[in-house]
Tab-separated table of C-alpha atoms in Angstrom:
chain	number	residue	atom	x	y	z
A	20	MET	CA	0.017	-0.052	0.065
A	21	ASN	CA	1.171	3.461	-0.804
A	22	GLY	CA	2.791	5.181	2.196
A	23	TRP	CA	0.891	8.506	1.631
A	24	LEU	CA	-2.412	6.550	1.466
A	25	LEU	CA	-1.688	4.668	4.639
A	26	ALA	CA	-0.659	7.808	6.482
A	27	ALA	CA	-3.938	9.559	5.229
A	28	ILE	CA	-6.045	6.584	6.486
A	29	VAL	CA	-4.204	6.709	9.865
A	30	ALA	CA	-4.908	10.523	10.043
A	31	VAL	CA	-8.518	10.254	9.320
A	32	VAL	CA	-9.008	7.509	11.947
A	33	LEU	CA	-7.093	9.530	14.540
A	34	VAL	CA	-9.338	12.641	13.864
A	35	LEU	CA	-12.479	10.385	14.220
A	36	VAL	CA	-11.089	8.845	17.460
A	37	ILE	CA	-10.262	12.220	18.926
A	38	ALA	CA	-13.689	13.620	17.947
A	39	LYS	CA	-15.420	10.750	19.687
A	40	ARG	CA	-13.274	11.166	22.772
A	41	LEU	CA	-13.943	14.914	22.975
A	42	LYS	CA	-17.698	14.120	22.907
A	43	GLY	CA	-17.194	11.256	25.375
A	44	GLU	CA	-17.595	7.628	24.721
A	45	PRO	CA	-18.094	4.392	26.712
A	46	VAL	CA	-14.756	2.570	27.569
A	47	THR	CA	-14.570	-0.875	26.169
A	48	VAL	CA	-11.550	-3.053	26.331
A	49	ARG	CA	-11.609	-3.780	22.686
A	50	ASP	CA	-11.812	-0.024	21.790
A	51	LEU	CA	-8.948	0.646	24.079
A	52	PHE	CA	-6.533	-1.922	22.639
A	53	ALA	CA	-7.514	-2.870	18.972
A	54	GLY	CA	-6.409	0.392	17.292
A	55	PRO	CA	-3.056	0.664	19.293
A	56	ALA	CA	-2.317	-2.984	18.653
A	57	VAL	CA	-2.897	-2.678	14.838
A	58	LEU	CA	-0.829	0.507	14.528
A	59	THR	CA	1.891	-0.790	16.641
A	60	GLY	CA	1.965	-4.042	14.627
A	61	LEU	CA	2.092	-2.155	11.348
A	62	GLY	CA	4.866	-0.005	12.700
A	63	VAL	CA	6.950	-2.986	13.741
A	64	LEU	CA	6.177	-4.722	10.349
A	65	PHE	CA	7.348	-1.593	8.502
A	66	VAL	CA	10.681	-1.472	10.518
A	67	THR	CA	11.257	-5.163	9.959
A	68	LYS	CA	10.540	-4.812	6.172
A	69	ALA	CA	12.675	-1.694	5.724
A	70	ASP	CA	15.945	-2.357	3.778
A	71	ASP	CA	18.221	0.176	5.562
A	72	VAL	CA	17.445	-0.551	9.213
A	73	THR	CA	20.632	-1.215	11.179
A	74	GLY	CA	21.420	-2.167	14.744
A	75	THR	CA	21.935	1.540	15.550
A	76	ASP	CA	18.358	2.209	14.379
A	77	ILE	CA	16.953	-0.481	16.666
A	78	ALA	CA	19.114	0.957	19.517
A	79	TRP	CA	17.119	4.192	18.836
A	80	VAL	CA	13.734	2.612	18.160
A	81	VAL	CA	13.476	0.778	21.535
A	82	PRO	CA	13.928	3.747	23.752
A	83	GLY	CA	11.762	5.838	21.364
A	84	ALA	CA	8.945	3.334	21.738
A	85	LEU	CA	9.342	3.373	25.613
A	86	LEU	CA	9.217	7.194	25.399
A	87	GLY	CA	6.135	7.206	23.469
A	88	LEU	CA	4.541	4.665	25.696
A	89	ALA	CA	5.349	6.787	28.740
A	90	LEU	CA	3.997	9.982	26.961
A	91	GLY	CA	0.730	8.118	26.052
A	92	ALA	CA	0.492	7.047	29.691
A	93	ALA	CA	0.827	10.697	30.712
A	94	ARG	CA	-1.926	11.463	28.358
A	95	GLY	CA	-4.030	8.721	29.728
A	96	LEU	CA	-3.769	10.344	33.194
A	97	MET	CA	-5.498	13.403	31.841
A	98	VAL	CA	-8.521	11.663	30.325
A	99	ARG	CA	-11.623	12.221	32.487
A	100	LEU	CA	-13.234	8.898	33.544
A	101	PHE	CA	-16.771	8.942	34.672
A	102	GLU	CA	-19.926	6.786	35.100
A	103	GLN	CA	-22.786	7.035	32.660
A	104	ASP	CA	-25.682	4.622	32.377
A	105	GLY	CA	-23.864	2.316	34.842
A	106	THR	CA	-20.733	1.901	32.719
A	107	LEU	CA	-17.338	3.590	32.534
A	108	TRP	CA	-16.929	6.512	29.982
A	109	GLN	CA	-14.019	8.709	28.924
A	110	ARG	CA	-13.627	12.168	27.633
A	111	TYR	CA	-10.667	14.226	26.568
A	112	THR	CA	-10.212	17.487	28.358
A	113	GLY	CA	-8.174	20.584	27.940
A	114	ARG	CA	-5.446	19.120	30.049
A	115	THR	CA	-5.371	16.099	27.768
A	116	PHE	CA	-4.615	18.334	24.725
A	117	LEU	CA	-1.772	20.215	26.716
A	118	VAL	CA	-0.193	16.833	27.219
A	119	VAL	CA	-0.743	16.008	23.470
A	120	VAL	CA	1.150	19.118	22.498
A	121	ALA	CA	3.916	18.535	24.937
A	122	SER	CA	4.156	14.821	23.793
A	123	LEU	CA	4.361	15.942	20.195
A	124	LEU	CA	7.256	18.377	20.921
A	125	VAL	CA	9.175	15.773	23.011
A	126	SER	CA	8.616	13.021	20.481
A	127	ALA	CA	9.658	15.188	17.640
A	128	GLY	CA	12.706	16.412	19.510
A	129	TYR	CA	13.573	12.874	20.056
A	130	GLY	CA	13.151	11.894	16.435
A	131	VAL	CA	15.226	14.862	15.203
A	132	PHE	CA	18.031	14.009	17.719
A	133	ALA	CA	17.953	10.313	16.782
A	134	GLU	CA	18.138	11.067	13.059
A	135	HIS	CA	21.037	13.532	13.750
A	136	MET	CA	22.788	10.711	15.523
A	137	GLY	CA	22.477	8.346	12.651
A	138	MET	CA	19.035	6.787	12.919
A	139	HIS	CA	17.374	6.229	9.490
A	140	ALA	CA	13.923	7.771	9.111
A	141	SER	CA	12.472	4.425	7.815
A	142	ALA	CA	13.193	3.019	11.255
A	143	ARG	CA	10.681	5.299	12.918
A	144	PRO	CA	7.355	4.881	11.032
A	145	VAL	CA	4.592	7.161	12.152
A	146	GLN	CA	2.346	4.197	12.700
A	147	LEU	CA	4.759	2.723	15.369
A	148	THR	CA	4.998	6.264	17.051
A	149	ILE	CA	1.324	6.696	17.124
A	150	GLY	CA	0.547	3.075	18.066
A	151	VAL	CA	2.791	2.921	21.063
A	152	SER	CA	1.545	6.376	22.194
A	153	PHE	CA	-2.091	5.223	22.165
A	154	LEU	CA	-1.035	1.887	23.687
A	155	GLY	CA	0.371	3.813	26.680
A	156	GLU	CA	-2.776	5.900	26.896
A	157	SER	CA	-4.958	2.616	26.721
A	158	LEU	CA	-2.884	0.928	29.441
A	159	MET	CA	-3.312	3.875	31.709
A	160	ILE	CA	-6.992	4.239	31.158
A	161	TYR	CA	-7.497	0.529	31.702
A	162	TYR	CA	-5.485	0.764	34.906
A	163	ARG	CA	-7.432	3.725	36.164
A	164	GLY	CA	-10.656	2.084	35.041
A	165	ARG	CA	-10.005	-1.113	36.958
A	166	LYS	CA	-9.397	0.936	40.143
A	167	THR	CA	-12.980	2.194	40.101
A	168	ALA	CA	-16.049	0.145	40.948
A	169	VAL	CA	-17.593	1.000	37.590
A	170	PRO	CA	-17.790	-1.813	35.020
A	171	PHE	CA	-16.326	-1.264	31.424
A	172	ALA	CA	-18.923	-0.941	28.818
A	173	PRO	CA	-19.994	-4.150	27.170
A	174	GLU	CA	-18.530	-4.911	23.811
A	175	ALA	CA	-20.827	-4.221	20.815
A	176	PRO	CA	-21.867	-7.456	19.219
A	177	SER	CA	-19.722	-8.653	16.464
A	178	LEU	CA	-20.725	-9.965	13.169
A	179	ASP	CA	-21.117	-13.757	13.521
A	180	LEU	CA	-19.975	-15.009	10.019
A	181	ARG	CA	-20.818	-18.586	10.966
A	182	GLY	CA	-24.544	-17.530	11.373
A	183	LEU	CA	-24.479	-15.814	7.983
A	184	LEU	CA	-23.067	-18.910	6.428
A	185	GLY	CA	-25.893	-21.085	7.833
A	186	ARG	CA	-23.765	-23.072	10.288
A	187	ARG	CA	-25.219	-23.683	13.755
A	188	HIS	CA	-23.447	-22.875	16.989
A	189	ARG	CA	-22.530	-25.708	19.247
């Protein structure tokens, strides 16, 4: 898939996720972890498939990923968790966006420094950066949510393809 097309798809999805979280949405475990897992997996795949990635690149990728995880966790601390209709909900606040701006600056600074020190740009795909950041946020929200007495929202029913194909459940 074209890199620009993939970046555009990621950008659209991020805008939609942020818009939903500004409005407020129920917290489900699947929603917390599915997106970050896919983005992180894509990022790792791109790093492993890149031709020019060296040991030096990996030495910069690992701490960069840990930094992204920590910055995401800091953002997760600023997300407002509340009860609505008997389940846990989340909403981004102004403080969340202050942490987003600070995180972007720190992450960009790390990337510029790492590239100045010899890291190839292909070893730091945007999907990996965004994925680990949202993973850090999700882990913090999950941790905070578990500490409350409020249950997570139930998962939306998934499409059962076996039922569509006429097979019976056992």
